[in-house]
Amino acid sequence: MSGKKTSLTALNLVILGIGGLSLISILITPLLAQESFYYYYLLLSTIFLLVIAYPFYKTLEKTNLDKQLVGGLWIALLISLIAYTAPNILTILNNAEESSISWRFRMLKGKTGKSSAAQGKTGYVEKFNPPENARQDIKIIGIKTETFEKLQGNWPIQWEEYAKIIKSFKKTNNIMFFDIFFLDYKKGQMEEMVKALSGSNNIIVDYPIETDAAARNSIVNLKERNEILRKYKLVNVQDPDNKGLVWLEMTNPPIEPIAELVAGIGFANIKKEDNATNRRMPLLAKLIDHGPNGETEFFPSIDLIAVCAYYGIDVVKDTEIVMGKYVKLKNIPKKTVRDRKGEHDVMMFPNEEREIVIPIDEYGQMEINFVGPLFSFKDEEFHEVANDWDENTAAQFENNIFLIAMYYATGAGAPKDTHISPYGEMSGIEHHAQAINTILNQDFLKNSSPAQNLFLILLFGLSIGFFQPKLKTLTSFGLFLLVLALYLTISLVAFIKLNLLIQLPTPLIGFSLTFVSIIGFKILTEEENVKYIRNTFSKFVSKDVVDELLKNPEMISLGGAKKEITVFFSDVRGFTTMSEALTPEELVKLLNEYLTEMTETIIEFKGTIDKYMGDAIMAFWGAPIELEDHPYYACVVSIVQLEQLKRLQASWKERNLPSIDIGIGLNTGPAVVGNMGSSHRMDYTCMGDTVNLGSRLEGSNKMYATRIIMSEYTYERVKERVYARELDLVKVKGKTHPVRIYELIGLINDADVEKMKRPIQKTS
């Protein structure tokens, strides 16, 4: 390179424009769209940015921007965008995100609860150690393996056993949540249930919603059952832009004799996720073409029925729903409940509006904020409650929600009712208990928005891309570890303090790929260049010149370029006499002493050592970095060297060594500068008439009895700052006109000596 920037062409401007517009569209789209197609658009845009990466980067090279910085930021941008979009498109990364959420629950949420082994004849009261946020007013009446042993029967259990529990509790203010389907007309059993339910107002039951309508004709009295079910149909539902998604088809309600007598009916389906982990509980279901006239209907889940019953509100009148956003519970009465913490408002966090807003997704599902692992809620064995408890026992409980369901029963034809939770396989009724616990605690999980995710990933990713190119590899590795630790800390603190779920593994993978990619980029584009510059130039230029070259390596003319420079030649006078008076060892030692002193001075004043020719030194200013004052630098060095020579001569005299003198020639003009030589050896040097004239001027000092001679080309550039006298007008080979030469005598301002030593960026 010549060091001059190429002007941008129309094609360059088009490439920059396309890249800029693509980037702007990517950044603003999360603020304007939430639809699923957005992620595919974003992925395609990122791929497009990847395709134009090379021409875009080469175009930016033509500007004055730092290549390493531009490359690092470009790599960080592309990988950050891919890391942001990938979990929404690639199943493996989506599963990784889900697994990381489960890991956060296990690491940071409640870890206590009794194990199945802890339950025995001695009871669990003294052994039960619930998580801190597990409510004590949520209890499970579990149908266990020992239940079948005591009943000496198989599944299904006779309905009279359920009737016994209903009779004991129907006069209390407890909510009895039956996760049991009453779908068949069972003679001899149905009558017992009807008798038990008569006069009750606290029994709620669930039912399934089928995933297809194939069973429609096989359900007896379906029309009549649905008419009863529609007492609980949700009417205050907004579904803007038909945003609500459908995953269920047709209700299969309980039989009419039971449905007419219960206090609430809700579906019990749990939507199976692709990754098998269930972290969500549906609060309502959208059914298309389900109504009597083919209209869309919305029905509540058993969990929504339960919390409405607990708060004493009507699930139809006192709920407001916006699909994809929230379920709002309204008009919650001011009433007091009593638990182990004493008397307090029925709402965990009372407000003047007496409302609770539950975030839901497009399917009507809420995120379950699991408070702990399996067995986080007190449980009683079903047979014991049905046969050993009576009204007096039930009256000891107030404002509790009892959930009656299968509970880890095995054998006896018992159906397996378990789902994978963040803590492993957990009974279905515990999923319901955890969901109800989340609502009653008003402790809702929130997913970070697309804009928040994009902001965080770009912030951390681009910080790596910005700082890493500027730092050494070891330092940048420390910064990278700091970025990972900071992002991990933010995600964990957000989860535990704000209940906010932030993308975790994919961004960490993205940051790691960014770090590794930038290292590779630096190896390909910088490391060899840095090594070359240091190895080549540190031997014959000052450290701040090397640093300047590393900042702007394009200043080096690797193939040779024409530059204006000032050349410097110096030679020892009286070398023959001196060599005869000294041994070879003494001669070499004295010359090394002299050459070291002179060389350090040239380097200190930003000069470039070209070569040594025996006792002669050749140097130049103006390359590899451009110096506006290069003629004056050469003059200052020449004057300083004469002063240094006086001190050396005094030292040599004290040691009885012969005294030597020097002659210096200076010339300013154009020369070819660059790496020259063969494929086996190359040197950074200069050549041309300017160099030849400088050499001849050095040799002319003998003729004119001077010590420093400079050409008119150098003199014209420094005449206002030096003392000089004209010597002659000489004919020079290769030039048509003679050249005027001058003797350099001294500097007008001696303070310039210290000034010219300062680092390049501080020199004026």
PDB file of C-alpha atoms in Angstrom, residues 87-275:
ATOM      1  CA  PRO A  87     -33.021 -20.606  19.400  1.00  0.00           C
ATOM      2  CA  ASN A  88     -36.303 -19.612  17.752  1.00  0.00           C
ATOM      3  CA  ILE A  89     -35.548 -21.719  14.671  1.00  0.00           C
ATOM      4  CA  LEU A  90     -33.237 -24.576  15.690  1.00  0.00           C
ATOM      5  CA  THR A  91     -34.782 -27.182  17.995  1.00  0.00           C
ATOM      6  CA  ILE A  92     -31.459 -28.183  19.526  1.00  0.00           C
ATOM      7  CA  LEU A  93     -30.783 -24.638  20.730  1.00  0.00           C
ATOM      8  CA  ASN A  94     -34.364 -24.158  21.886  1.00  0.00           C
ATOM      9  CA  ASN A  95     -33.981 -27.329  23.947  1.00  0.00           C
ATOM     10  CA  ALA A  96     -30.721 -25.968  25.333  1.00  0.00           C
ATOM     11  CA  GLU A  97     -32.515 -22.802  26.430  1.00  0.00           C
ATOM     12  CA  GLU A  98     -35.232 -24.850  28.109  1.00  0.00           C
ATOM     13  CA  SER A  99     -32.615 -27.001  29.843  1.00  0.00           C
ATOM     14  CA  SER A 100     -30.895 -23.872  31.117  1.00  0.00           C
ATOM     15  CA  ILE A 101     -34.179 -22.691  32.649  1.00  0.00           C
ATOM     16  CA  SER A 102     -34.545 -26.036  34.407  1.00  0.00           C
ATOM     17  CA  TRP A 103     -30.957 -25.657  35.632  1.00  0.00           C
ATOM     18  CA  ARG A 104     -31.787 -22.205  37.037  1.00  0.00           C
ATOM     19  CA  PHE A 105     -34.744 -23.649  38.927  1.00  0.00           C
ATOM     20  CA  ARG A 106     -32.638 -26.430  40.409  1.00  0.00           C
ATOM     21  CA  MET A 107     -29.800 -24.072  41.334  1.00  0.00           C
ATOM     22  CA  LEU A 108     -31.700 -21.080  42.646  1.00  0.00           C
ATOM     23  CA  LYS A 109     -35.232 -22.040  43.653  1.00  0.00           C
ATOM     24  CA  GLY A 110     -36.456 -24.174  46.554  1.00  0.00           C
ATOM     25  CA  LYS A 111     -34.518 -27.393  47.013  1.00  0.00           C
ATOM     26  CA  THR A 112     -36.412 -28.988  49.868  1.00  0.00           C
ATOM     27  CA  GLY A 113     -39.397 -31.281  50.066  1.00  0.00           C
ATOM     28  CA  LYS A 114     -39.784 -34.796  51.341  1.00  0.00           C
ATOM     29  CA  SER A 115     -38.686 -37.784  49.316  1.00  0.00           C
ATOM     30  CA  SER A 116     -40.974 -40.730  48.724  1.00  0.00           C
ATOM     31  CA  ALA A 117     -38.779 -42.766  51.035  1.00  0.00           C
ATOM     32  CA  ALA A 118     -39.534 -40.374  53.890  1.00  0.00           C
ATOM     33  CA  GLN A 119     -43.193 -41.278  53.866  1.00  0.00           C
ATOM     34  CA  GLY A 120     -44.099 -44.147  56.110  1.00  0.00           C
ATOM     35  CA  LYS A 121     -46.221 -45.295  59.021  1.00  0.00           C
ATOM     36  CA  THR A 122     -44.652 -42.715  61.296  1.00  0.00           C
ATOM     37  CA  GLY A 123     -46.240 -39.978  59.149  1.00  0.00           C
ATOM     38  CA  TYR A 124     -44.635 -37.071  57.422  1.00  0.00           C
ATOM     39  CA  VAL A 125     -45.481 -34.142  59.682  1.00  0.00           C
ATOM     40  CA  GLU A 126     -42.181 -34.076  61.494  1.00  0.00           C
ATOM     41  CA  LYS A 127     -40.262 -34.880  58.305  1.00  0.00           C
ATOM     42  CA  PHE A 128     -41.988 -32.528  55.891  1.00  0.00           C
ATOM     43  CA  ASN A 129     -39.752 -29.567  55.013  1.00  0.00           C
ATOM     44  CA  PRO A 130     -41.416 -27.525  52.276  1.00  0.00           C
ATOM     45  CA  PRO A 131     -39.658 -24.874  50.181  1.00  0.00           C
ATOM     46  CA  GLU A 132     -39.981 -21.363  51.529  1.00  0.00           C
ATOM     47  CA  ASN A 133     -42.537 -20.172  48.967  1.00  0.00           C
ATOM     48  CA  ALA A 134     -44.665 -23.337  48.889  1.00  0.00           C
ATOM     49  CA  ARG A 135     -48.053 -22.351  50.291  1.00  0.00           C
ATOM     50  CA  GLN A 136     -49.348 -24.364  53.200  1.00  0.00           C
ATOM     51  CA  ASP A 137     -52.976 -23.865  52.111  1.00  0.00           C
ATOM     52  CA  ILE A 138     -52.406 -26.063  49.042  1.00  0.00           C
ATOM     53  CA  LYS A 139     -52.573 -29.766  49.901  1.00  0.00           C
ATOM     54  CA  ILE A 140     -52.727 -32.980  47.920  1.00  0.00           C
ATOM     55  CA  ILE A 141     -54.932 -35.961  48.661  1.00  0.00           C
ATOM     56  CA  GLY A 142     -53.027 -38.524  46.689  1.00  0.00           C
ATOM     57  CA  ILE A 143     -54.143 -41.849  45.247  1.00  0.00           C
ATOM     58  CA  LYS A 144     -50.987 -43.866  45.879  1.00  0.00           C
ATOM     59  CA  THR A 145     -49.855 -47.420  45.520  1.00  0.00           C
ATOM     60  CA  GLU A 146     -50.820 -48.092  49.152  1.00  0.00           C
ATOM     61  CA  THR A 147     -54.310 -46.757  48.363  1.00  0.00           C
ATOM     62  CA  PHE A 148     -54.926 -49.686  46.010  1.00  0.00           C
ATOM     63  CA  GLU A 149     -53.491 -52.053  48.586  1.00  0.00           C
ATOM     64  CA  LYS A 150     -55.910 -50.787  51.233  1.00  0.00           C
ATOM     65  CA  LEU A 151     -58.867 -50.856  48.832  1.00  0.00           C
ATOM     66  CA  GLN A 152     -57.832 -54.285  47.571  1.00  0.00           C
ATOM     67  CA  GLY A 153     -58.889 -53.249  44.088  1.00  0.00           C
ATOM     68  CA  ASN A 154     -57.758 -51.842  40.755  1.00  0.00           C
ATOM     69  CA  TRP A 155     -58.238 -48.635  38.874  1.00  0.00           C
ATOM     70  CA  PRO A 156     -60.741 -47.016  38.502  1.00  0.00           C
ATOM     71  CA  ILE A 157     -61.680 -46.390  42.120  1.00  0.00           C
ATOM     72  CA  GLN A 158     -65.326 -46.680  43.097  1.00  0.00           C
ATOM     73  CA  TRP A 159     -67.007 -43.265  43.123  1.00  0.00           C
ATOM     74  CA  GLU A 160     -68.342 -43.842  46.598  1.00  0.00           C
ATOM     75  CA  GLU A 161     -64.785 -43.302  47.882  1.00  0.00           C
ATOM     76  CA  TYR A 162     -64.815 -39.801  46.367  1.00  0.00           C
ATOM     77  CA  ALA A 163     -68.281 -39.261  47.808  1.00  0.00           C
ATOM     78  CA  LYS A 164     -66.945 -39.911  51.320  1.00  0.00           C
ATOM     79  CA  ILE A 165     -64.422 -37.059  50.967  1.00  0.00           C
ATOM     80  CA  ILE A 166     -67.060 -34.741  49.504  1.00  0.00           C
ATOM     81  CA  LYS A 167     -69.399 -35.406  52.445  1.00  0.00           C
ATOM     82  CA  SER A 168     -66.657 -34.618  54.958  1.00  0.00           C
ATOM     83  CA  PHE A 169     -65.637 -31.322  53.344  1.00  0.00           C
ATOM     84  CA  LYS A 170     -68.786 -29.898  51.728  1.00  0.00           C
ATOM     85  CA  LYS A 171     -69.694 -27.761  54.747  1.00  0.00           C
ATOM     86  CA  THR A 172     -66.210 -26.200  55.006  1.00  0.00           C
ATOM     87  CA  ASN A 173     -64.789 -23.191  53.163  1.00  0.00           C
ATOM     88  CA  ASN A 174     -62.085 -25.328  51.571  1.00  0.00           C
ATOM     89  CA  ILE A 175     -61.891 -25.831  47.802  1.00  0.00           C
ATOM     90  CA  MET A 176     -62.024 -29.488  46.743  1.00  0.00           C
ATOM     91  CA  PHE A 177     -60.211 -29.858  43.398  1.00  0.00           C
ATOM     92  CA  PHE A 178     -60.974 -33.249  41.805  1.00  0.00           C
ATOM     93  CA  ASP A 179     -58.497 -34.120  39.065  1.00  0.00           C
ATOM     94  CA  ILE A 180     -60.744 -37.077  38.294  1.00  0.00           C
ATOM     95  CA  PHE A 181     -62.839 -37.473  35.141  1.00  0.00           C
ATOM     96  CA  PHE A 182     -66.543 -38.188  35.731  1.00  0.00           C
ATOM     97  CA  LEU A 183     -67.431 -38.956  32.121  1.00  0.00           C
ATOM     98  CA  ASP A 184     -69.402 -42.196  32.250  1.00  0.00           C
ATOM     99  CA  TYR A 185     -72.866 -43.022  33.528  1.00  0.00           C
ATOM    100  CA  LYS A 186     -72.030 -45.590  36.222  1.00  0.00           C
ATOM    101  CA  LYS A 187     -75.115 -47.043  37.764  1.00  0.00           C
ATOM    102  CA  GLY A 188     -74.833 -47.601  41.482  1.00  0.00           C
ATOM    103  CA  GLN A 189     -71.904 -45.161  41.698  1.00  0.00           C
ATOM    104  CA  MET A 190     -73.364 -42.076  40.107  1.00  0.00           C
ATOM    105  CA  GLU A 191     -76.147 -41.952  42.684  1.00  0.00           C
ATOM    106  CA  GLU A 192     -73.674 -41.841  45.588  1.00  0.00           C
ATOM    107  CA  MET A 193     -71.883 -38.899  44.005  1.00  0.00           C
ATOM    108  CA  VAL A 194     -75.113 -36.999  43.360  1.00  0.00           C
ATOM    109  CA  LYS A 195     -76.183 -37.501  46.959  1.00  0.00           C
ATOM    110  CA  ALA A 196     -72.825 -36.311  48.277  1.00  0.00           C
ATOM    111  CA  LEU A 197     -72.745 -33.254  45.991  1.00  0.00           C
ATOM    112  CA  SER A 198     -76.235 -32.096  46.928  1.00  0.00           C
ATOM    113  CA  GLY A 199     -75.937 -28.960  49.035  1.00  0.00           C
ATOM    114  CA  SER A 200     -72.233 -28.453  48.319  1.00  0.00           C
ATOM    115  CA  ASN A 201     -70.685 -25.259  46.916  1.00  0.00           C
ATOM    116  CA  ASN A 202     -66.975 -25.963  47.082  1.00  0.00           C
ATOM    117  CA  ILE A 203     -66.429 -28.922  44.734  1.00  0.00           C
ATOM    118  CA  ILE A 204     -64.763 -28.372  41.365  1.00  0.00           C
ATOM    119  CA  VAL A 205     -64.014 -31.070  38.816  1.00  0.00           C
ATOM    120  CA  ASP A 206     -62.091 -31.316  35.591  1.00  0.00           C
ATOM    121  CA  TYR A 207     -62.565 -32.931  32.187  1.00  0.00           C
ATOM    122  CA  PRO A 208     -60.533 -33.465  29.028  1.00  0.00           C
ATOM    123  CA  ILE A 209     -60.660 -31.454  25.822  1.00  0.00           C
ATOM    124  CA  GLU A 210     -59.999 -33.763  22.903  1.00  0.00           C
ATOM    125  CA  THR A 211     -57.253 -32.981  20.408  1.00  0.00           C
ATOM    126  CA  ASP A 212     -59.513 -33.993  17.509  1.00  0.00           C
ATOM    127  CA  ALA A 213     -63.247 -34.237  16.905  1.00  0.00           C
ATOM    128  CA  ALA A 214     -63.325 -37.903  15.950  1.00  0.00           C
ATOM    129  CA  ALA A 215     -65.036 -38.891  19.225  1.00  0.00           C
ATOM    130  CA  ARG A 216     -67.878 -36.385  18.842  1.00  0.00           C
ATOM    131  CA  ASN A 217     -70.565 -38.973  17.983  1.00  0.00           C
ATOM    132  CA  SER A 218     -69.447 -41.449  20.617  1.00  0.00           C
ATOM    133  CA  ILE A 219     -70.071 -39.137  23.589  1.00  0.00           C
ATOM    134  CA  VAL A 220     -73.521 -39.614  25.077  1.00  0.00           C
ATOM    135  CA  ASN A 221     -75.555 -36.430  25.561  1.00  0.00           C
ATOM    136  CA  LEU A 222     -72.691 -34.218  24.426  1.00  0.00           C
ATOM    137  CA  LYS A 223     -75.027 -31.350  23.570  1.00  0.00           C
ATOM    138  CA  GLU A 224     -76.608 -31.348  27.032  1.00  0.00           C
ATOM    139  CA  ARG A 225     -73.219 -31.590  28.733  1.00  0.00           C
ATOM    140  CA  ASN A 226     -71.900 -28.642  26.745  1.00  0.00           C
ATOM    141  CA  GLU A 227     -74.921 -26.560  27.671  1.00  0.00           C
ATOM    142  CA  ILE A 228     -74.049 -27.024  31.333  1.00  0.00           C
ATOM    143  CA  LEU A 229     -70.351 -26.403  30.623  1.00  0.00           C
ATOM    144  CA  ARG A 230     -71.156 -23.087  28.946  1.00  0.00           C
ATOM    145  CA  LYS A 231     -72.094 -21.675  32.356  1.00  0.00           C
ATOM    146  CA  TYR A 232     -68.317 -21.310  32.724  1.00  0.00           C
ATOM    147  CA  LYS A 233     -67.557 -20.163  29.186  1.00  0.00           C
ATOM    148  CA  LEU A 234     -65.257 -17.127  29.171  1.00  0.00           C
ATOM    149  CA  VAL A 235     -66.872 -14.112  27.516  1.00  0.00           C
ATOM    150  CA  ASN A 236     -64.583 -11.173  28.311  1.00  0.00           C
ATOM    151  CA  VAL A 237     -61.916 -12.329  25.876  1.00  0.00           C
ATOM    152  CA  GLN A 238     -60.082 -10.198  23.346  1.00  0.00           C
ATOM    153  CA  ASP A 239     -58.226 -11.943  20.558  1.00  0.00           C
ATOM    154  CA  PRO A 240     -56.599  -9.111  18.550  1.00  0.00           C
ATOM    155  CA  ASP A 241     -55.615 -10.080  15.030  1.00  0.00           C
ATOM    156  CA  ASN A 242     -56.741 -13.616  15.867  1.00  0.00           C
ATOM    157  CA  LYS A 243     -53.500 -13.984  17.786  1.00  0.00           C
ATOM    158  CA  GLY A 244     -54.712 -16.805  19.999  1.00  0.00           C
ATOM    159  CA  LEU A 245     -53.467 -20.205  18.869  1.00  0.00           C
ATOM    160  CA  VAL A 246     -55.482 -23.430  18.898  1.00  0.00           C
ATOM    161  CA  TRP A 247     -54.227 -26.794  20.120  1.00  0.00           C
ATOM    162  CA  LEU A 248     -57.481 -28.444  21.273  1.00  0.00           C
ATOM    163  CA  GLU A 249     -60.631 -29.338  19.331  1.00  0.00           C
ATOM    164  CA  MET A 250     -63.638 -30.512  21.314  1.00  0.00           C
ATOM    165  CA  THR A 251     -64.799 -30.607  24.928  1.00  0.00           C
ATOM    166  CA  ASN A 252     -65.743 -33.859  26.678  1.00  0.00           C
ATOM    167  CA  PRO A 253     -67.504 -32.524  29.799  1.00  0.00           C
ATOM    168  CA  PRO A 254     -68.590 -34.474  32.907  1.00  0.00           C
ATOM    169  CA  ILE A 255     -71.967 -36.184  32.906  1.00  0.00           C
ATOM    170  CA  GLU A 256     -74.926 -33.915  33.603  1.00  0.00           C
ATOM    171  CA  PRO A 257     -75.970 -35.204  37.067  1.00  0.00           C
ATOM    172  CA  ILE A 258     -72.519 -34.305  38.418  1.00  0.00           C
ATOM    173  CA  ALA A 259     -71.874 -31.213  36.282  1.00  0.00           C
ATOM    174  CA  GLU A 260     -75.114 -29.599  37.458  1.00  0.00           C
ATOM    175  CA  LEU A 261     -74.155 -29.884  41.129  1.00  0.00           C
ATOM    176  CA  VAL A 262     -70.485 -28.875  41.220  1.00  0.00           C
ATOM    177  CA  ALA A 263     -69.239 -25.314  41.843  1.00  0.00           C
ATOM    178  CA  GLY A 264     -66.943 -25.253  38.841  1.00  0.00           C
ATOM    179  CA  ILE A 265     -65.784 -27.224  35.816  1.00  0.00           C
ATOM    180  CA  GLY A 266     -62.452 -26.719  34.081  1.00  0.00           C
ATOM    181  CA  PHE A 267     -60.370 -28.669  31.593  1.00  0.00           C
ATOM    182  CA  ALA A 268     -57.219 -30.428  32.800  1.00  0.00           C
ATOM    183  CA  ASN A 269     -55.136 -30.746  29.618  1.00  0.00           C
ATOM    184  CA  ILE A 270     -51.442 -29.912  29.683  1.00  0.00           C
ATOM    185  CA  LYS A 271     -49.853 -29.022  26.342  1.00  0.00           C
ATOM    186  CA  LYS A 272     -46.945 -31.342  25.612  1.00  0.00           C
ATOM    187  CA  GLU A 273     -43.853 -29.460  24.516  1.00  0.00           C
ATOM    188  CA  ASP A 274     -41.408 -30.729  21.911  1.00  0.00           C
ATOM    189  CA  ASN A 275     -38.591 -30.801  24.444  1.00  0.00           C
TER     190      ASN A 275
END
